[in-house]
């Protein structure tokens, strides 16, 4: 079974505008025609390719949230997530490249960058001519980014960066990297954000990670050795980097929630189709209550997570404080993706465990949605602080 | 150069279809739709010609309000404007009454070239394009696989024949071409195209607006009446004829004569 059809998963749940429905159609057609035929092979080979992400850029999917003034399409978060969910439904590994680019470096440059930085980086990024990456985590600073130790020391007209960044999505292929480094004392206030070009001397791509899932996304270590960053490429104010980064993480979290929903709905669609076709004891397994209830519970779980995700995004689009809802959406959508992977394999039975069928790939891809952009534990901390300490 | 591309909205390829309660039509409630496949190729071909020689593509669609979705798609892909033949008087027709309505709209536009898909994926008559050419009195060619740049009021096209054969022919303009699926890769509507489509003209027209007699179009003008639409019945009966080819053939003829009574 292939995942085609133009009816968005969100149809019926959300009142989509004509523009949103058309954008979903383009995303879905592109995914079905250009991504679906190659996604299993790219996963098997663990091979990243720039072509699909560049093609997304040509269609306008890399500048969705950027105003037209800066070469983007000026769309809202809801519309962006609708498109991202469609891409993730077919190719979750490509979706994370798209999510990182749209949610983090472009958002940060838009919010805090000078006119010069916007002209040099934001415009080409919005037009899909430059791919962005975001370098915050370090080997010993994941959930606790304030512990990062990568350093930036002022020397004349430049900041000199030294240190290593871990698990950078698009790390080996990006044209622009937004990197966090320590310019001051310890803790969150000593961190600044820099716009870095990988072509500069002193920038090296380190180890390319071999991952359980999202195998065709490019995840690398990056290493700075006396990397000279012009003063003009300091983003916003010195010492504000971590505050900026944490501000953008909400967009990042919604992006991962949408990616998780894409994975979950693909698993559900595949499992439903399989249950209708697969015969056991003289009837389709979809006629057994054990399978029916399993699929029903999954469908309800996904729809609830989807409703929450788009409601949180809409709240953010209205400019309201949505930190709690975003964390809840990320927590529940990633859980739904994981549950969907497990259940889809169960419905497929022995076939589901085989690499010839797509559900084991979705299962492997699902796990990381509970880890990156804040683990589920971090989401719970965020929700708890909003719920109990506010 | 002005190019009119006729498009039709049809149920999506892998839609799950149900027969409506009248027993003569498909229940379209909740069915996702798309631009008929070969019409998408016709649109792509039209856009390519217009991009090469300059000019505009006008999308022309006959259908109900819901077909606006197909029109928006055509505009998002690059058509400059659209004409929507949308009136109760246009509904319930056949290929010939549809062609009459389209011909009236085309005459008002007086384009240099009209492109249609080879056939529709729902009714599948493969007639609308050629009847349209006949009504207009323009030269036409079917099953077009390639279009060369028009020159000196003529256009050279490649037709698909049987068994892997092709034919190049040249037609004087204006002409009507019916386009084969696969002629060129169909472009995606870009986000800029989708957002720009909102500002493009979509003109809704009825029989009087295009100057056609209401008795000629829609249900009133049809020559073919669809009596019943049904899903072929599945039966569990199958029989394998034993013996060598000659014996089996003799047995088959015997049964066709005596049991099925079709020979």
XYZ file of C-alpha atoms in Angstrom:
653
model
C 0.000 0.000 0.000
C 1.196 3.492 -0.771
C 0.199 6.594 1.082
C -1.473 8.746 -1.524
C -4.653 10.714 -1.796
C -5.124 14.425 -1.336
C -7.428 14.372 1.647
C -5.436 15.733 4.538
C -5.493 13.799 7.772
C -6.737 16.953 9.420
C -9.758 17.220 7.099
C -12.923 17.320 9.103
C -11.116 18.120 12.324
C -9.901 21.584 11.438
C -11.657 24.093 9.226
C -8.972 24.362 6.542
C -8.863 27.397 4.295
C -8.609 26.976 0.531
C -4.948 27.970 0.671
C -4.224 25.467 3.417
C -5.964 22.690 1.524
C -3.978 23.496 -1.619
C -0.691 23.583 0.287
C -1.485 20.213 1.836
C -2.249 18.879 -1.632
C 1.102 20.017 -2.989
C 2.902 18.541 0.040
C 1.056 15.265 -0.272
C 1.527 14.943 -4.029
C 5.198 15.796 -3.747
C 5.651 13.255 -0.959
C 3.805 10.517 -2.846
C 5.560 11.093 -6.174
C 9.050 12.225 -5.252
C 9.728 10.831 -1.782
C 7.785 7.592 -1.386
C 9.615 5.712 -4.179
C 13.048 6.262 -2.579
C 12.450 6.529 1.142
C 13.007 2.859 2.019
C 16.248 2.689 0.077
C 17.597 5.890 1.575
C 16.826 4.485 5.025
C 18.536 1.201 4.217
C 21.676 2.928 2.956
C 21.591 5.575 5.689
C 22.090 8.068 2.903
C 21.270 11.758 3.081
C 20.489 13.526 -0.165
C 20.237 17.286 -0.686
C 17.928 16.927 -3.684
C 14.641 16.343 -1.805
C 15.241 19.201 0.617
C 16.289 21.488 -2.239
C 13.102 20.491 -4.080
C 11.080 21.417 -0.982
C 12.876 24.753 -1.054
C 11.966 25.383 -4.693
C 8.298 24.779 -3.855
C 8.453 27.276 -0.986
C 8.407 24.882 1.975
C 11.617 26.274 3.494
C 10.275 29.777 3.919
C 6.783 29.134 5.150
C 7.013 31.148 8.366
C 9.152 33.958 6.956
C 7.386 37.167 5.860
C 7.219 37.888 2.129
C 9.459 40.897 2.745
C 12.302 38.457 3.389
C 11.535 36.043 0.586
C 9.184 33.732 2.455
C 5.478 33.070 2.267
C 4.338 34.662 5.513
C 2.180 31.723 6.547
C 1.106 30.841 10.070
C 2.306 28.011 12.265
C -0.847 25.933 11.690
C -0.311 25.913 7.919
C 3.369 25.103 8.356
C 2.546 22.125 10.575
C -0.062 20.855 8.095
C 2.622 20.710 5.414
C 5.239 19.255 7.735
C 2.877 16.496 8.867
C 2.300 15.517 5.234
C 6.023 15.301 4.506
C 6.626 13.350 7.733
C 3.865 10.915 6.845
C 6.025 9.674 3.983
C 9.574 10.679 4.921
C 10.099 11.475 8.610
C 13.850 11.875 8.046
C 13.340 14.646 5.504
C 10.717 16.191 7.786
C 13.278 16.756 10.521
C 15.538 18.664 8.114
C 12.558 20.776 7.124
C 11.504 21.253 10.733
C 14.896 22.339 12.000
C 15.396 24.803 9.147
C 11.930 26.369 9.494
C 11.593 26.275 13.253
C 15.006 27.243 14.568
C 17.717 29.121 12.618
C 15.284 31.037 10.390
C 13.030 31.938 13.321
C 15.960 33.145 15.390
C 17.450 35.262 12.623
C 13.998 36.688 11.888
C 13.395 37.549 15.535
C 16.823 38.840 16.537
C 18.964 39.294 13.433
C 20.177 42.610 12.058
C 18.994 43.782 8.641
C 22.377 42.724 7.281
C 22.070 39.182 8.693
C 18.558 38.923 7.309
C 19.666 40.010 3.858
C 22.685 37.703 3.802
C 21.138 34.620 5.396
C 17.390 34.818 6.038
C 16.392 35.680 2.469
C 18.352 32.852 0.802
C 17.152 30.467 3.527
C 13.520 31.474 2.996
C 13.915 31.070 -0.758
C 15.352 27.603 -0.251
C 18.813 28.519 -1.562
C 20.530 27.954 1.798
C 19.840 25.171 4.282
C 20.069 25.915 7.980
C 21.196 23.974 11.040
C 20.977 24.649 14.747
C 23.874 23.766 17.058
C 22.980 23.901 20.733
C 23.519 20.450 22.273
C 26.941 19.212 23.311
C 28.038 15.751 24.360
C 27.578 16.594 28.038
C 24.850 19.237 27.614
C 21.621 17.906 26.161
C 18.603 18.497 28.355
C 20.693 21.010 30.295
C 21.932 23.416 27.606
C 23.083 25.996 30.168
C 25.954 23.611 30.897
C 27.406 24.049 27.405
C 31.122 24.721 27.237
C 31.856 25.662 23.620
C 33.630 29.023 23.964
C 33.653 32.315 22.068
C 36.370 34.833 22.842
C 36.444 38.347 21.386
C 39.603 39.082 19.380
C 39.509 42.354 17.405
C 36.624 42.342 14.915
C 35.887 38.682 15.436
C 34.684 36.166 17.943
C 36.881 33.090 18.065
C 34.942 29.877 18.675
C 36.359 26.659 20.081
C 34.572 23.477 21.057
C 32.321 20.754 19.684
C 28.592 20.500 19.112
C 26.739 17.197 19.140
C 23.849 15.642 17.184
C 23.442 18.548 14.781
C 20.676 17.898 12.244
C 21.891 18.987 8.762
C 25.324 19.362 10.417
C 27.287 18.055 7.447
C 25.188 19.627 4.720
C 23.919 22.982 5.985
C 24.985 26.290 4.427
C 24.295 28.267 7.590
C 24.627 27.111 11.183
C 23.231 28.928 14.169
C 25.652 28.012 16.950
C 25.523 28.691 20.658
C 28.779 29.411 22.480
C 29.793 30.754 25.841
C 30.905 34.395 25.763
C 30.581 35.068 29.458
C 30.441 33.353 32.828
C 28.809 30.057 33.640
C 25.070 29.455 33.413
C 22.477 30.517 30.869
C 23.390 34.217 30.781
C 26.890 33.579 29.507
C 25.749 32.126 26.183
C 25.552 33.961 22.852
C 24.257 32.947 19.422
C 26.371 33.143 16.249
C 25.568 32.795 12.582
C 28.320 30.585 11.198
C 29.170 29.492 7.665
C 30.567 25.964 7.369
C 32.894 27.104 4.576
C 34.933 29.191 7.016
C 38.323 28.040 8.189
C 38.187 26.381 11.583
C 34.818 24.737 10.978
C 34.945 20.950 10.698
C 32.270 18.319 10.382
C 32.983 15.625 12.941
C 31.568 12.174 13.307
C 28.421 11.389 11.322
C 26.105 9.572 13.695
C 24.744 6.127 12.866
C 21.218 6.246 14.123
C 18.461 3.774 14.952
C 15.932 5.762 12.938
C 15.776 8.823 10.706
C 18.731 7.145 9.062
C 18.624 9.277 5.949
C 18.770 12.524 7.871
C 22.223 13.985 8.350
C 23.229 14.145 12.005
C 26.788 15.070 12.831
C 29.141 16.434 15.377
C 30.604 19.782 14.394
C 33.903 21.063 15.658
C 35.153 24.652 15.941
C 38.912 25.153 16.073
C 39.812 28.825 16.296
C 36.845 29.568 14.074
C 36.764 33.333 13.477
C 33.231 34.692 13.325
C 32.909 38.360 12.267
C 31.366 40.547 14.954
C 28.449 41.273 12.605
C 27.506 37.587 12.833
C 26.775 37.718 16.548
C 22.987 37.327 16.656
C 21.265 40.037 18.659
C 22.820 40.853 21.997
C 25.724 39.221 23.726
C 24.640 36.846 26.502
C 21.105 36.429 25.167
C 21.754 33.347 23.038
C 20.183 30.788 25.295
C 17.127 32.919 25.936
C 16.693 33.281 22.168
C 17.205 29.549 21.648
C 14.713 28.578 24.319
C 12.228 31.024 22.785
C 12.467 29.260 19.431
C 12.193 25.816 20.953
C 8.411 26.151 21.048
C 8.355 26.295 17.270
C 10.771 23.386 17.246
C 8.567 21.383 19.578
C 5.485 21.979 17.469
C 7.484 20.886 14.430
C 8.401 17.636 16.128
C 4.806 17.154 17.246
C 3.736 17.454 13.602
C 6.474 15.065 12.545
C 5.250 12.602 15.175
C 1.660 12.984 13.940
C 2.830 12.232 10.413
C 4.539 9.059 11.600
C 1.511 8.078 13.675
C -1.019 8.620 10.911
C 1.133 6.713 8.406
C 1.262 3.772 10.826
C -2.495 3.923 11.343
C -3.256 4.095 7.620
C -0.896 1.219 6.887
C -2.346 -0.885 9.724
C -5.940 -0.233 8.641
C -5.163 -1.167 5.074
C -3.296 -4.280 6.151
C -6.084 -5.351 8.516
C -8.615 -5.100 5.690
C -6.525 -7.203 3.319
C -4.884 -9.779 5.573
C -6.927 -12.942 6.015
C -6.801 -15.264 9.003
C -9.235 -18.016 9.945
C -11.163 -17.314 6.761
C -11.819 -13.616 7.262
C -10.011 -10.275 7.150
C -8.269 -9.673 10.461
C -10.096 -6.300 10.508
C -13.196 -8.308 11.445
C -11.685 -9.475 14.730
C -12.580 -7.356 17.698
C -9.048 -7.590 19.072
C -7.742 -5.787 15.976
C -10.692 -3.422 15.727
C -10.319 -2.130 19.269
C -6.558 -1.793 18.901
C -7.015 0.376 15.811
C -9.866 2.352 17.349
C -7.840 3.248 20.423
C -4.923 4.264 18.241
C -7.092 6.394 15.942
C -8.623 8.166 18.934
C -5.211 8.733 20.516
C -3.786 10.234 17.310
C -6.788 12.464 16.732
C -6.592 13.779 20.304
C -2.886 14.537 19.944
C -3.544 16.183 16.582
C -6.344 18.348 17.955
C -4.085 19.487 20.788
C -1.128 20.170 18.491
C -3.086 22.366 16.098
C -4.884 24.091 18.967
C -1.510 24.880 20.564
C -0.191 26.147 17.227
C -3.288 28.305 16.733
C -2.797 29.732 20.219
C 0.777 30.602 19.342
C -0.398 32.152 16.076
C -2.725 34.377 18.067
C 0.337 35.593 19.933
C -0.767 34.083 23.232
C 1.400 32.291 25.781
C 1.291 28.638 24.698
C 4.302 27.111 26.437
C 2.256 24.550 28.366
C 0.049 23.512 25.450
C 3.046 23.193 23.133
C 4.844 20.943 25.619
C 1.682 18.873 26.077
C 1.274 18.529 22.320
C 4.872 17.400 21.892
C 4.549 14.961 24.789
C 1.336 13.350 23.519
C 2.090 13.412 19.789
C 5.466 11.719 20.282
C 3.815 9.130 22.526
C 1.184 8.548 19.827
C 3.913 8.035 17.224
C 5.660 5.473 19.379
C 2.415 3.644 20.214
C 1.418 3.708 16.549
C 4.714 2.112 15.547
C 4.352 -0.645 18.123
C 0.721 -1.329 17.228
C 1.218 -1.218 13.471
C 3.907 -3.878 13.771
C 1.543 -5.956 15.919
C -1.213 -5.730 13.295
C 1.247 -6.708 10.559
C 2.399 -9.648 12.665
C 5.577 -11.346 11.428
C 5.607 -9.195 8.302
C 5.775 -6.089 10.450
C 9.077 -7.250 11.897
C 10.604 -7.580 8.431
C 12.472 -4.806 6.660
C 10.474 -5.526 3.494
C 7.520 -3.677 5.027
C 7.502 -0.022 6.057
C 6.150 -0.228 9.601
C 9.438 -1.217 11.262
C 11.027 1.891 9.707
C 8.305 4.156 11.114
C 8.741 2.434 14.474
C 12.486 3.203 14.461
C 11.833 6.762 13.279
C 9.215 7.339 15.986
C 11.452 6.860 19.019
C 13.523 10.003 18.655
C 10.414 12.201 18.743
C 10.294 11.408 22.472
C 13.886 12.558 22.819
C 14.863 15.556 20.713
C 13.582 19.110 21.044
C 13.226 18.307 24.725
C 12.728 14.790 25.997
C 9.335 13.749 27.296
C 10.742 14.281 30.787
C 11.669 17.873 29.917
C 8.171 18.436 28.502
C 6.757 17.223 31.813
C 9.023 19.638 33.690
C 7.795 22.469 31.483
C 4.149 21.504 31.967
C 4.668 21.085 35.715
C 6.223 24.515 36.067
C 3.306 26.090 34.183
C 0.757 24.028 36.100
C 2.152 24.241 39.610
C 4.633 27.061 39.901
C 3.030 29.805 37.823
C -0.663 33.519 -27.854
C -3.863 32.634 -26.061
C -4.348 29.029 -25.012
C -7.546 27.638 -23.525
C -7.137 24.434 -21.522
C -10.313 22.501 -20.720
C -10.186 20.773 -17.368
C -12.602 18.534 -15.524
C -12.842 17.693 -11.855
C -13.057 13.958 -11.166
C -12.911 11.717 -8.082
C -9.372 11.022 -6.982
C -7.703 7.957 -8.417
C -7.792 5.763 -5.325
C -11.051 7.154 -3.928
C -13.491 4.587 -2.545
C -16.563 5.134 -4.691
C -20.195 4.348 -3.913
C -23.151 4.402 -6.287
C -25.656 7.110 -5.390
C -29.240 6.258 -4.458
C -30.499 7.183 -7.967
C -28.522 4.223 -9.313
C -27.143 6.416 -12.104
C -24.342 8.390 -10.546
C -21.482 8.249 -8.091
C -22.140 9.553 -4.598
C -19.620 12.382 -4.406
C -20.208 13.239 -0.748
C -16.905 13.127 1.080
C -15.009 11.934 -2.008
C -11.691 13.681 -2.564
C -11.297 15.081 -6.054
C -8.566 16.120 -8.416
C -8.096 17.573 -11.875
C -8.615 14.757 -14.365
C -5.215 13.228 -15.029
C -4.821 13.888 -18.741
C -6.213 17.400 -18.220
C -3.350 18.017 -15.794
C -0.996 17.098 -18.616
C -2.922 19.355 -20.999
C -2.490 22.201 -18.528
C 1.219 21.494 -18.219
C 1.568 21.414 -22.016
C -0.344 24.689 -22.326
C 1.791 26.395 -19.683
C 4.958 25.254 -21.452
C 3.843 26.622 -24.820
C 2.799 29.913 -23.211
C 6.123 30.181 -21.372
C 8.044 29.597 -24.599
C 6.209 31.915 -26.956
C 4.584 34.298 -24.472
C 0.895 34.633 -23.836
C -1.632 33.354 -21.381
C -3.350 30.142 -20.421
C -7.064 30.317 -19.629
C -8.508 27.383 -17.706
C -12.032 26.426 -18.748
C -14.083 24.118 -16.568
C -17.667 22.908 -16.662
C -18.940 21.747 -13.307
C -20.704 22.598 -10.053
C -19.565 24.910 -7.236
C -17.412 22.167 -5.740
C -15.290 22.177 -8.896
C -13.839 25.522 -7.834
C -11.186 23.479 -6.057
C -9.927 22.213 -9.425
C -9.967 25.741 -10.807
C -7.943 27.056 -7.885
C -5.432 24.312 -8.535
C -5.132 25.270 -12.192
C -4.637 28.914 -11.231
C -2.054 27.910 -8.603
C -0.174 25.903 -11.224
C 0.034 28.934 -13.482
C -3.150 29.563 -15.485
C -3.662 33.330 -15.765
C -7.425 33.238 -15.241
C -10.349 30.842 -15.341
C -13.847 30.492 -16.743
C -16.240 28.359 -14.739
C -19.293 27.157 -16.678
C -21.396 26.721 -13.575
C -25.142 26.678 -13.936
C -27.926 24.172 -13.324
C -28.561 24.310 -17.073
C -25.123 22.811 -17.763
C -25.631 19.817 -15.456
C -26.635 16.280 -16.365
C -25.257 16.353 -19.879
C -23.152 14.014 -21.989
C -19.981 14.531 -24.003
C -21.822 16.266 -26.809
C -23.733 18.732 -24.648
C -20.578 19.445 -22.633
C -18.702 20.136 -25.878
C -21.444 22.548 -26.984
C -21.090 24.539 -23.771
C -17.289 24.541 -24.016
C -17.409 25.537 -27.694
C -19.575 28.551 -26.877
C -17.098 29.709 -24.232
C -14.122 29.085 -26.534
C -15.729 31.136 -29.343
C -16.001 34.113 -27.002
C -12.326 33.818 -26.108
C -11.146 33.124 -29.675
C -7.871 31.560 -28.602
C -5.061 30.333 -30.846
C -5.024 26.880 -29.327
C -7.352 24.690 -27.286
C -5.999 21.769 -25.285
C -8.033 19.073 -23.580
C -7.111 15.852 -21.880
C -7.402 12.715 -23.943
C -10.278 11.400 -21.857
C -11.847 11.808 -18.456
C -11.046 9.354 -15.705
C -14.694 9.122 -14.630
C -16.964 8.944 -17.688
C -14.152 8.071 -20.089
C -15.946 8.852 -23.347
C -12.813 10.294 -25.008
C -15.155 12.403 -27.117
C -15.465 15.862 -25.657
C -12.253 17.174 -27.242
C -12.995 15.948 -30.734
C -16.648 17.016 -30.676
C -15.454 20.421 -29.502
C -13.115 20.678 -32.513
C -15.942 19.655 -34.833
C -18.305 22.259 -33.388
C -15.664 24.957 -33.734
C -14.795 23.780 -37.226
C -11.104 23.734 -36.306
C -8.473 21.145 -37.159
C -7.729 18.717 -34.373
C -5.361 15.945 -33.442
C -5.626 13.389 -30.667
C -3.230 11.499 -28.368
C -0.591 14.220 -28.452
C 2.788 13.230 -26.979
C 4.892 16.249 -27.921
C 4.310 19.814 -29.053
C 6.819 21.917 -30.972
C 6.960 25.670 -30.698
C 4.210 27.173 -32.908
C 5.501 29.087 -35.950
C 3.828 31.101 -38.701
C 0.337 30.165 -37.544
C 1.077 26.452 -37.562
C 1.858 23.905 -34.875
C 3.725 20.619 -35.198
C 2.749 17.793 -32.879
C 3.589 14.158 -32.266
C 0.706 11.686 -32.013
C 0.813 8.289 -30.386
C -0.344 5.472 -32.652
C -0.718 1.780 -31.910
C 2.092 -0.606 -31.033
C 4.773 1.942 -30.242
C 4.386 3.939 -33.466
C 4.274 7.707 -33.585
C 3.249 10.263 -36.155
C 4.354 13.889 -36.587
C 1.762 16.181 -38.097
C 1.406 19.923 -38.611
C -1.873 21.751 -38.109
C -2.893 25.317 -38.925
C -3.977 27.394 -35.923
C -6.404 27.740 -34.272
C -6.562 24.058 -33.493
C -7.762 21.636 -30.834
C -5.373 19.036 -29.396
C -6.241 16.232 -26.994
C -3.270 15.502 -24.794
C -2.023 12.077 -23.751
C -1.031 11.528 -20.114
C 2.723 11.634 -19.630
C 3.502 14.265 -22.278
C 5.617 16.312 -19.825
C 6.090 15.976 -16.061
C 3.292 17.939 -14.413
C 4.556 20.752 -12.200
C 3.545 21.110 -8.578
C 1.711 24.208 -7.502
C 4.289 26.186 -5.532
C 3.346 27.977 -2.326
C 3.770 31.306 -4.121
C 1.497 30.040 -6.906
C -1.123 28.876 -4.421
C -1.157 32.200 -2.615
C -1.119 34.181 -5.866
C -4.119 32.245 -7.199
C -6.414 34.077 -4.793
C -5.906 37.273 -6.783
C -6.642 35.754 -10.193
C -9.938 36.125 -12.036
C -12.419 33.262 -11.846
C -15.449 34.107 -14.014
C -18.658 32.153 -13.393
C -20.824 31.852 -16.506
C -24.204 30.383 -17.422
C -25.668 29.418 -20.828
C -26.879 32.968 -21.551
C -23.451 34.442 -20.697
C -21.718 32.334 -23.314
C -24.576 32.747 -25.785
C -25.735 29.176 -26.039
C -29.316 27.962 -26.184
C -30.262 26.260 -22.907
C -31.909 23.433 -24.849
C -28.539 22.512 -26.389
C -26.587 21.986 -23.166
C -26.815 19.985 -19.970
C -29.527 17.370 -19.562
C -31.727 19.067 -22.187
C -29.060 18.761 -24.870
C -27.791 15.269 -24.225
C -27.960 12.502 -26.782
C -26.892 9.672 -24.511
C -28.835 8.709 -21.440
C -27.198 6.737 -18.703
C -29.664 4.082 -17.569
C -27.924 2.326 -14.738
C -24.582 2.395 -12.988
C -23.523 -0.677 -11.059
C -20.541 -2.505 -9.688
C -19.931 -5.754 -11.589
C -21.225 -8.597 -9.496
C -18.720 -11.029 -8.117
C -19.703 -14.687 -8.301
C -17.820 -17.635 -6.952
C -18.446 -19.790 -10.038
C -15.442 -20.896 -12.052
C -14.859 -24.046 -13.968
C -11.667 -25.379 -15.445
C -12.064 -27.300 -18.679
C -9.983 -30.457 -18.677
C -8.060 -32.070 -21.526
C -5.736 -30.812 -24.283
C -6.350 -27.542 -26.134
C -8.511 -29.097 -28.869
C -10.731 -30.940 -26.404
C -11.077 -27.936 -24.143
C -11.884 -25.664 -27.093
C -14.565 -28.053 -28.373
C -16.055 -28.250 -24.902
C -16.004 -24.447 -24.588
C -17.805 -23.960 -27.924
C -20.376 -26.550 -26.928
C -21.083 -24.781 -23.653
C -21.207 -21.342 -25.199
C -23.805 -22.629 -27.655
C -25.951 -24.746 -25.367
C -25.577 -23.289 -21.886
C -24.646 -19.635 -22.306
C -26.447 -19.428 -25.682
C -24.135 -16.684 -26.906
C -22.906 -18.404 -30.093
